[in-house]
Amino acid sequence: MKRELSSKLKALILDRADQRVIILEGARQVGKSYLVKDILKTFSTPVFFFDLEKDRSFSRKLDATEDFSDFKALLQDQFGVQEEGLLVIDEAQESRRLAGYVKSFKEDWPQLKVLLTGSSMNRFFGPDIRIPVGRTQSLCLFGFSFTEFVEMVKGAALSDFIRSAPSSVPSSRHALLLELFDQYLKVGGYPETVKAFAAGAPYSDVTSEIMSDCEEDFERKEAYQPELFRGIINGVANYIGSPSKLTHFPATKYHATRALEAMKAWHLVLEVEPRSLDPLRSHFLPKRYLHDLGVINQSRTLSVPQISLITTIE
């Protein structure tokens, strides 16, 4: 199915006047690779696709290049990349050298459109590399929205009805949409989880497996307090919608802050900072959320009543 971000991403790729490198971010398993490959099906221009996580040989050769000129020669001589076209590099954060070349594409290879994707792009521009101002355009992909969930479960006709924002809704359809939203609150928006739900399979197992893989990946790649992963997830889930305190997490305030910053960069934790119009009241505790509703439901360790649009009165 077509994702809602698809049109915007495709427009950026087709805009030849805009020579900025496109960076597509998002948590693992939200559909970044599927989105890109689905868009590429419609392209007639040459496309050169590399996955740094799967193609270790290419990744090693890329990191062995000395400068951008050497990098360009490598792509052209050994991997058939042409002077014009679209270069797509998936899991771009796996390269130690690639971030240093981003600033050079605009001047030294302007005919080539570049798209980089990754789930932990906070590691892409490391502490030794300055983010090239005005040289990148970033997009973030999340799991299915409610409308996308409806399209996967019930088909395009009902999702198109929602997108049309009608002034009135038939009573039976309104009741169905409320029921579907209750289901969305439980299932969440991971594409593979929603597919399992639509097929009548045990969807919660899919979410659990995705989070286990994500935890393993986080612990492998984050050098600072990676073992706090589960504690941060549970702590955020337990206090969704309420002011979030560092004491909600099983760590010192310093360690909890560092782990939270890392998980925000991985797009697993979202943070909202309330602001007051009153200058005398300038500080409020932030509110923190998780990237997926299904993960929230599975991660709560406190006894919290289930909320339903249909049955919850207060």
mmCIF file of C-alpha atoms in Angstrom:
data_model
loop_
_atom_site.group_PDB
_atom_site.id
_atom_site.type_symbol
_atom_site.label_atom_id
_atom_site.label_comp_id
_atom_site.label_asym_id
_atom_site.label_seq_id
_atom_site.Cartn_x
_atom_site.Cartn_y
_atom_site.Cartn_z
ATOM 1 C CA MET A 1 0.000 0.000 0.000
ATOM 2 C CA LYS A 2 1.054 3.598 -0.568
ATOM 3 C CA ARG A 3 2.308 5.388 2.558
ATOM 4 C CA GLU A 4 1.205 8.935 3.321
ATOM 5 C CA LEU A 5 4.817 10.145 3.215
ATOM 6 C CA SER A 6 5.280 8.655 -0.252
ATOM 7 C CA SER A 7 4.181 11.712 -2.257
ATOM 8 C CA LYS A 8 6.435 14.088 -0.323
ATOM 9 C CA LEU A 9 9.478 11.833 -0.607
ATOM 10 C CA LYS A 10 8.890 11.246 -4.313
ATOM 11 C CA ALA A 11 8.563 14.989 -4.945
ATOM 12 C CA LEU A 12 11.900 15.616 -3.223
ATOM 13 C CA ILE A 13 13.608 12.939 -5.299
ATOM 14 C CA LEU A 14 12.180 14.283 -8.562
ATOM 15 C CA ASP A 15 13.132 17.888 -7.794
ATOM 16 C CA ARG A 16 16.366 18.105 -9.767
ATOM 17 C CA ALA A 17 16.853 21.762 -8.844
ATOM 18 C CA ASP A 18 17.161 20.834 -5.165
ATOM 19 C CA GLN A 19 20.578 19.219 -4.775
ATOM 20 C CA ARG A 20 20.376 18.574 -1.045
ATOM 21 C CA VAL A 21 20.986 15.034 0.176
ATOM 22 C CA ILE A 22 17.694 13.492 1.345
ATOM 23 C CA ILE A 23 17.857 11.702 4.699
ATOM 24 C CA LEU A 24 14.973 9.375 5.598
ATOM 25 C CA GLU A 25 14.944 8.463 9.282
ATOM 26 C CA GLY A 26 12.695 6.401 11.529
ATOM 27 C CA ALA A 27 12.645 3.577 14.043
ATOM 28 C CA ARG A 28 13.328 0.035 12.903
ATOM 29 C CA GLN A 29 10.563 -1.869 11.108
ATOM 30 C CA VAL A 30 8.360 1.145 10.359
ATOM 31 C CA GLY A 31 8.678 0.543 6.606
ATOM 32 C CA LYS A 32 11.510 2.798 5.387
ATOM 33 C CA SER A 33 12.990 0.267 2.959
ATOM 34 C CA TYR A 34 9.541 -0.723 1.667
ATOM 35 C CA LEU A 35 8.609 2.931 1.136
ATOM 36 C CA VAL A 36 11.782 3.638 -0.840
ATOM 37 C CA LYS A 37 11.578 0.481 -2.965
ATOM 38 C CA ASP A 38 7.894 1.112 -3.699
ATOM 39 C CA ILE A 39 8.717 4.610 -4.977
ATOM 40 C CA LEU A 40 11.656 3.352 -7.030
ATOM 41 C CA LYS A 41 9.344 1.047 -9.019
ATOM 42 C CA THR A 42 7.999 4.113 -10.831
ATOM 43 C CA PHE A 43 11.406 5.541 -11.782
ATOM 44 C CA SER A 44 12.785 5.375 -15.307
ATOM 45 C CA THR A 45 16.115 7.008 -14.405
ATOM 46 C CA PRO A 46 19.049 4.804 -13.302
ATOM 47 C CA VAL A 47 18.819 3.799 -9.621
ATOM 48 C CA PHE A 48 21.810 2.524 -7.643
ATOM 49 C CA PHE A 49 20.779 0.863 -4.375
ATOM 50 C CA PHE A 50 23.136 -0.268 -1.599
ATOM 51 C CA ASP A 51 22.383 -1.684 1.863
ATOM 52 C CA LEU A 52 25.360 -1.171 4.178
ATOM 53 C CA GLU A 53 24.018 -3.613 6.754
ATOM 54 C CA LYS A 54 23.677 -6.463 4.257
ATOM 55 C CA ASP A 55 26.513 -5.656 1.848
ATOM 56 C CA ARG A 56 29.519 -5.634 4.171
ATOM 57 C CA SER A 57 31.944 -5.797 1.253
ATOM 58 C CA PHE A 58 30.663 -2.507 -0.150
ATOM 59 C CA SER A 59 30.675 -0.979 3.337
ATOM 60 C CA ARG A 60 34.314 -1.913 3.923
ATOM 61 C CA LYS A 61 35.394 -0.523 0.554
ATOM 62 C CA LEU A 62 33.484 2.694 1.195
ATOM 63 C CA ASP A 63 35.194 3.191 4.560
ATOM 64 C CA ALA A 64 38.591 2.561 2.963
ATOM 65 C CA THR A 65 38.252 5.534 0.586
ATOM 66 C CA GLU A 66 40.535 8.489 1.264
ATOM 67 C CA ASP A 67 38.361 11.385 0.100
ATOM 68 C CA PHE A 68 35.271 12.199 -1.967
ATOM 69 C CA SER A 69 37.160 11.862 -5.251
ATOM 70 C CA ASP A 70 38.242 8.361 -4.248
ATOM 71 C CA PHE A 71 34.674 7.549 -3.143
ATOM 72 C CA LYS A 72 33.261 8.708 -6.491
ATOM 73 C CA ALA A 73 35.826 6.648 -8.402
ATOM 74 C CA LEU A 74 34.943 3.574 -6.323
ATOM 75 C CA LEU A 75 31.243 3.872 -7.125
ATOM 76 C CA GLN A 76 31.847 4.422 -10.833
ATOM 77 C CA ASP A 77 34.656 1.919 -11.409
ATOM 78 C CA GLN A 78 33.578 -1.007 -9.241
ATOM 79 C CA PHE A 79 29.820 -0.627 -8.754
ATOM 80 C CA GLY A 80 28.631 0.851 -12.041
ATOM 81 C CA VAL A 81 27.218 4.095 -10.654
ATOM 82 C CA GLN A 82 26.689 6.522 -13.523
ATOM 83 C CA GLU A 83 27.202 10.277 -13.606
ATOM 84 C CA GLU A 84 23.440 10.876 -13.419
ATOM 85 C CA GLY A 85 20.664 9.035 -11.603
ATOM 86 C CA LEU A 86 19.613 8.258 -8.039
ATOM 87 C CA LEU A 87 21.962 6.854 -5.406
ATOM 88 C CA VAL A 88 20.209 5.166 -2.456
ATOM 89 C CA ILE A 89 22.207 3.974 0.551
ATOM 90 C CA ASP A 90 20.210 2.093 3.197
ATOM 91 C CA GLU A 91 21.417 1.887 6.824
ATOM 92 C CA ALA A 92 23.822 4.721 6.038
ATOM 93 C CA GLN A 93 24.872 5.059 9.681
ATOM 94 C CA GLU A 94 26.894 1.830 9.339
ATOM 95 C CA SER A 95 29.607 3.742 7.440
ATOM 96 C CA ARG A 96 32.290 5.718 9.239
ATOM 97 C CA ARG A 97 33.198 7.786 6.160
ATOM 98 C CA LEU A 98 29.946 8.507 4.349
ATOM 99 C CA ALA A 99 28.829 11.399 6.578
ATOM 100 C CA GLY A 100 31.995 13.287 5.693
ATOM 101 C CA TYR A 101 31.092 13.133 2.000
ATOM 102 C CA VAL A 102 27.566 14.562 2.291
ATOM 103 C CA LYS A 103 28.743 18.163 1.912
ATOM 104 C CA SER A 104 30.566 17.347 -1.345
ATOM 105 C CA PHE A 105 27.680 15.933 -3.398
ATOM 106 C CA LYS A 106 26.235 19.359 -4.233
ATOM 107 C CA GLU A 107 29.436 20.771 -5.770
ATOM 108 C CA ASP A 108 31.327 17.671 -6.890
ATOM 109 C CA TRP A 109 28.492 15.427 -8.131
ATOM 110 C CA PRO A 110 25.479 17.686 -8.762
ATOM 111 C CA GLN A 111 23.918 15.423 -11.418
ATOM 112 C CA LEU A 112 23.436 12.599 -8.891
ATOM 113 C CA LYS A 113 20.428 12.655 -6.564
ATOM 114 C CA VAL A 114 21.226 11.069 -3.184
ATOM 115 C CA LEU A 115 18.906 9.404 -0.651
ATOM 116 C CA LEU A 116 20.240 8.046 2.649
ATOM 117 C CA THR A 117 18.128 6.014 5.076
ATOM 118 C CA GLY A 118 18.707 4.646 8.550
ATOM 119 C CA SER A 119 17.160 3.836 11.918
ATOM 120 C CA SER A 120 19.890 5.327 14.100
ATOM 121 C CA MET A 121 21.090 8.300 12.082
ATOM 122 C CA ASN A 122 22.213 10.005 15.291
ATOM 123 C CA ARG A 123 25.368 7.939 14.829
ATOM 124 C CA PHE A 124 25.741 9.095 11.215
ATOM 125 C CA PHE A 125 27.067 12.572 11.963
ATOM 126 C CA GLY A 126 29.425 11.702 14.788
ATOM 127 C CA PRO A 127 31.107 14.111 17.217
ATOM 128 C CA ASP A 128 33.978 14.709 14.786
ATOM 129 C CA ILE A 129 31.794 15.632 11.791
ATOM 130 C CA ARG A 130 29.878 18.887 11.513
ATOM 131 C CA ILE A 131 26.377 18.630 10.079
ATOM 132 C CA PRO A 132 26.567 20.417 6.697
ATOM 133 C CA VAL A 133 24.121 23.307 6.977
ATOM 134 C CA GLY A 134 21.808 23.598 3.978
ATOM 135 C CA ARG A 135 23.088 20.384 2.389
ATOM 136 C CA THR A 136 20.486 17.926 3.721
ATOM 137 C CA GLN A 137 16.712 17.511 3.781
ATOM 138 C CA SER A 138 15.414 15.198 6.531
ATOM 139 C CA LEU A 139 12.153 13.251 6.712
ATOM 140 C CA CYS A 140 11.029 10.961 9.529
ATOM 141 C CA LEU A 141 8.791 7.945 8.925
ATOM 142 C CA PHE A 142 6.674 6.509 11.729
ATOM 143 C CA GLY A 143 4.440 3.450 11.843
ATOM 144 C CA PHE A 144 0.967 3.416 10.296
ATOM 145 C CA SER A 145 -1.285 6.342 11.074
ATOM 146 C CA PHE A 146 -4.907 5.493 11.864
ATOM 147 C CA THR A 147 -5.870 6.144 8.238
ATOM 148 C CA GLU A 148 -3.137 3.808 6.986
ATOM 149 C CA PHE A 149 -4.227 1.222 9.562
ATOM 150 C CA VAL A 150 -7.782 1.402 8.202
ATOM 151 C CA GLU A 151 -6.527 0.998 4.631
ATOM 152 C CA MET A 152 -4.581 -2.137 5.565
ATOM 153 C CA VAL A 153 -7.466 -3.660 7.549
ATOM 154 C CA LYS A 154 -10.542 -2.509 5.605
ATOM 155 C CA GLY A 155 -9.295 -1.302 2.229
ATOM 156 C CA ALA A 156 -8.743 1.950 0.367
ATOM 157 C CA ALA A 157 -12.406 2.976 0.065
ATOM 158 C CA LEU A 158 -12.825 3.586 3.800
ATOM 159 C CA SER A 159 -9.400 5.196 4.231
ATOM 160 C CA ASP A 160 -10.085 7.536 1.293
ATOM 161 C CA PHE A 161 -13.367 8.476 2.982
ATOM 162 C CA ILE A 162 -11.427 9.523 6.099
ATOM 163 C CA ARG A 163 -8.929 11.525 4.033
ATOM 164 C CA SER A 164 -11.778 13.389 2.327
ATOM 165 C CA ALA A 165 -12.720 14.905 5.736
ATOM 166 C CA PRO A 166 -16.488 14.749 5.111
ATOM 167 C CA SER A 167 -18.807 17.156 6.935
ATOM 168 C CA SER A 168 -21.077 14.294 7.993
ATOM 169 C CA VAL A 169 -20.621 10.565 8.585
ATOM 170 C CA PRO A 170 -23.348 7.892 8.429
ATOM 171 C CA SER A 171 -24.075 6.448 11.888
ATOM 172 C CA SER A 172 -23.091 2.894 10.988
ATOM 173 C CA ARG A 173 -19.797 4.050 9.492
ATOM 174 C CA HIS A 174 -19.116 6.246 12.504
ATOM 175 C CA ALA A 175 -19.592 3.250 14.819
ATOM 176 C CA LEU A 176 -17.269 1.166 12.636
ATOM 177 C CA LEU A 177 -14.571 3.847 12.695
ATOM 178 C CA LEU A 178 -14.769 4.064 16.494
ATOM 179 C CA GLU A 179 -14.377 0.294 16.685
ATOM 180 C CA LEU A 180 -11.403 0.422 14.324
ATOM 181 C CA PHE A 181 -9.782 3.178 16.371
ATOM 182 C CA ASP A 182 -10.128 1.056 19.509
ATOM 183 C CA GLN A 183 -8.366 -1.734 17.635
ATOM 184 C CA TYR A 184 -5.658 0.694 16.487
ATOM 185 C CA LEU A 185 -5.024 1.720 20.102
ATOM 186 C CA LYS A 186 -4.323 -1.925 20.962
ATOM 187 C CA VAL A 187 -2.486 -3.070 17.840
ATOM 188 C CA GLY A 188 -0.325 -0.034 17.072
ATOM 189 C CA GLY A 189 1.190 0.940 13.750
ATOM 190 C CA TYR A 190 4.059 -1.432 12.990
ATOM 191 C CA PRO A 191 3.275 -2.534 9.395
ATOM 192 C CA GLU A 192 4.095 -6.207 10.029
ATOM 193 C CA THR A 193 2.002 -6.193 13.212
ATOM 194 C CA VAL A 194 -0.981 -4.685 11.398
ATOM 195 C CA LYS A 195 -0.617 -7.244 8.604
ATOM 196 C CA ALA A 196 -0.708 -10.027 11.196
ATOM 197 C CA PHE A 197 -3.783 -8.485 12.841
ATOM 198 C CA ALA A 198 -5.581 -8.197 9.489
ATOM 199 C CA ALA A 199 -4.791 -11.862 8.793
ATOM 200 C CA GLY A 200 -6.100 -12.979 12.191
ATOM 201 C CA ALA A 201 -2.634 -14.014 13.390
ATOM 202 C CA PRO A 202 -1.216 -13.339 16.904
ATOM 203 C CA TYR A 203 -0.144 -9.760 16.237
ATOM 204 C CA SER A 204 1.296 -9.045 19.699
ATOM 205 C CA ASP A 205 3.979 -11.668 19.078
ATOM 206 C CA VAL A 206 5.146 -9.681 16.052
ATOM 207 C CA THR A 207 5.505 -6.496 18.103
ATOM 208 C CA SER A 208 7.389 -8.387 20.822
ATOM 209 C CA GLU A 209 9.829 -9.794 18.277
ATOM 210 C CA ILE A 210 10.411 -6.374 16.711
ATOM 211 C CA MET A 211 11.136 -4.810 20.095
ATOM 212 C CA SER A 212 13.473 -7.655 21.063
ATOM 213 C CA ASP A 213 15.439 -7.119 17.851
ATOM 214 C CA CYS A 214 15.479 -3.381 18.489
ATOM 215 C CA GLU A 215 16.726 -3.885 22.052
ATOM 216 C CA GLU A 216 19.497 -6.176 20.840
ATOM 217 C CA ASP A 217 20.494 -3.665 18.164
ATOM 218 C CA PHE A 218 20.451 -0.790 20.652
ATOM 219 C CA GLU A 219 22.619 -2.668 23.146
ATOM 220 C CA ARG A 220 25.075 -3.573 20.389
ATOM 221 C CA LYS A 221 25.451 -0.083 18.959
ATOM 222 C CA GLU A 222 25.027 2.304 21.880
ATOM 223 C CA ALA A 223 28.144 2.596 23.992
ATOM 224 C CA TYR A 224 26.491 4.299 26.946
ATOM 225 C CA GLN A 225 24.137 2.438 29.343
ATOM 226 C CA PRO A 226 22.436 0.323 26.635
ATOM 227 C CA GLU A 227 21.059 -2.032 29.299
ATOM 228 C CA LEU A 228 18.570 0.679 30.317
ATOM 229 C CA PHE A 229 16.556 0.070 27.124
ATOM 230 C CA ARG A 230 13.747 -1.954 28.711
ATOM 231 C CA GLY A 231 13.580 0.237 31.814
ATOM 232 C CA ILE A 232 13.182 3.388 29.716
ATOM 233 C CA ILE A 233 10.467 1.812 27.558
ATOM 234 C CA ASN A 234 8.514 0.623 30.618
ATOM 235 C CA GLY A 235 8.973 3.919 32.458
ATOM 236 C CA VAL A 236 7.634 5.972 29.551
ATOM 237 C CA ALA A 237 4.730 3.562 28.946
ATOM 238 C CA ASN A 238 3.638 3.665 32.595
ATOM 239 C CA TYR A 239 3.201 7.448 32.620
ATOM 240 C CA ILE A 240 1.937 8.198 29.116
ATOM 241 C CA GLY A 241 0.100 11.521 29.081
ATOM 242 C CA SER A 242 1.429 12.574 32.484
ATOM 243 C CA PRO A 243 4.440 14.727 33.353
ATOM 244 C CA SER A 244 7.506 12.520 32.998
ATOM 245 C CA LYS A 245 10.090 12.481 35.790
ATOM 246 C CA LEU A 246 13.578 11.019 35.706
ATOM 247 C CA THR A 247 12.661 9.119 38.874
ATOM 248 C CA HIS A 248 10.310 7.007 36.731
ATOM 249 C CA PHE A 249 13.345 5.171 35.353
ATOM 250 C CA PRO A 250 15.543 2.553 37.094
ATOM 251 C CA ALA A 251 18.747 4.602 37.002
ATOM 252 C CA THR A 252 20.381 7.723 38.351
ATOM 253 C CA LYS A 253 19.149 10.986 36.826
ATOM 254 C CA TYR A 254 22.397 11.344 34.889
ATOM 255 C CA HIS A 255 22.254 7.850 33.400
ATOM 256 C CA ALA A 256 18.516 8.103 32.690
ATOM 257 C CA THR A 257 19.060 11.395 30.849
ATOM 258 C CA ARG A 258 21.807 9.923 28.675
ATOM 259 C CA ALA A 259 19.758 6.830 27.821
ATOM 260 C CA LEU A 260 16.670 8.923 27.042
ATOM 261 C CA GLU A 261 18.645 11.139 24.666
ATOM 262 C CA ALA A 262 19.894 8.060 22.812
ATOM 263 C CA MET A 263 16.392 6.583 22.511
ATOM 264 C CA LYS A 264 15.012 9.899 21.279
ATOM 265 C CA ALA A 265 17.666 9.859 18.572
ATOM 266 C CA TRP A 266 16.548 6.329 17.624
ATOM 267 C CA HIS A 267 12.965 7.683 17.307
ATOM 268 C CA LEU A 268 11.765 5.289 20.017
ATOM 269 C CA VAL A 269 10.906 7.964 22.588
ATOM 270 C CA LEU A 270 9.175 11.234 21.710
ATOM 271 C CA GLU A 271 9.358 14.219 24.046
ATOM 272 C CA VAL A 272 7.092 17.256 24.312
ATOM 273 C CA GLU A 273 8.328 20.272 26.265
ATOM 274 C CA PRO A 274 5.383 22.337 27.626
ATOM 275 C CA ARG A 275 5.872 26.098 27.546
ATOM 276 C CA SER A 276 3.989 28.777 29.482
ATOM 277 C CA LEU A 277 2.890 32.186 28.240
ATOM 278 C CA ASP A 278 3.561 33.441 31.764
ATOM 279 C CA PRO A 279 7.257 34.448 32.017
ATOM 280 C CA LEU A 280 7.152 33.764 35.765
ATOM 281 C CA ARG A 281 6.329 30.106 35.115
ATOM 282 C CA SER A 282 9.016 28.961 32.734
ATOM 283 C CA HIS A 283 9.662 25.369 33.779
ATOM 284 C CA PHE A 284 7.387 22.375 33.361
ATOM 285 C CA LEU A 285 8.168 18.691 33.352
ATOM 286 C CA PRO A 286 8.203 17.216 29.829
ATOM 287 C CA LYS A 287 5.726 14.646 28.588
ATOM 288 C CA ARG A 288 7.231 11.593 26.944
ATOM 289 C CA TYR A 289 5.608 9.147 24.547
ATOM 290 C CA LEU A 290 6.594 5.973 22.748
ATOM 291 C CA HIS A 291 6.739 5.624 18.985
ATOM 292 C CA ASP A 292 4.053 2.917 18.812
ATOM 293 C CA LEU A 293 0.727 2.357 20.585
ATOM 294 C CA GLY A 294 1.110 -1.414 20.542
ATOM 295 C CA VAL A 295 4.450 -1.123 22.327
ATOM 296 C CA ILE A 296 2.799 1.037 24.998
ATOM 297 C CA ASN A 297 0.141 -1.608 25.657
ATOM 298 C CA GLN A 298 2.704 -4.385 25.962
ATOM 299 C CA SER A 299 5.192 -2.420 28.061
ATOM 300 C CA ARG A 300 3.086 -1.102 30.925
ATOM 301 C CA THR A 301 4.029 -2.642 34.263
ATOM 302 C CA LEU A 302 1.593 -0.564 36.330
ATOM 303 C CA SER A 303 -2.084 -1.455 36.551
ATOM 304 C CA VAL A 304 -3.754 1.011 34.195
ATOM 305 C CA PRO A 305 -7.415 0.755 33.080
ATOM 306 C CA GLN A 306 -7.838 0.175 29.360
ATOM 307 C CA ILE A 307 -9.281 3.166 27.526
ATOM 308 C CA SER A 308 -11.881 2.767 24.790
ATOM 309 C CA LEU A 309 -13.585 5.407 22.663
ATOM 310 C CA ILE A 310 -16.745 3.302 22.785
ATOM 311 C CA THR A 311 -16.963 2.032 26.374
ATOM 312 C CA THR A 312 -14.975 4.524 28.481
ATOM 313 C CA ILE A 313 -17.373 7.081 29.950
ATOM 314 C CA GLU A 314 -15.009 9.303 31.923
#
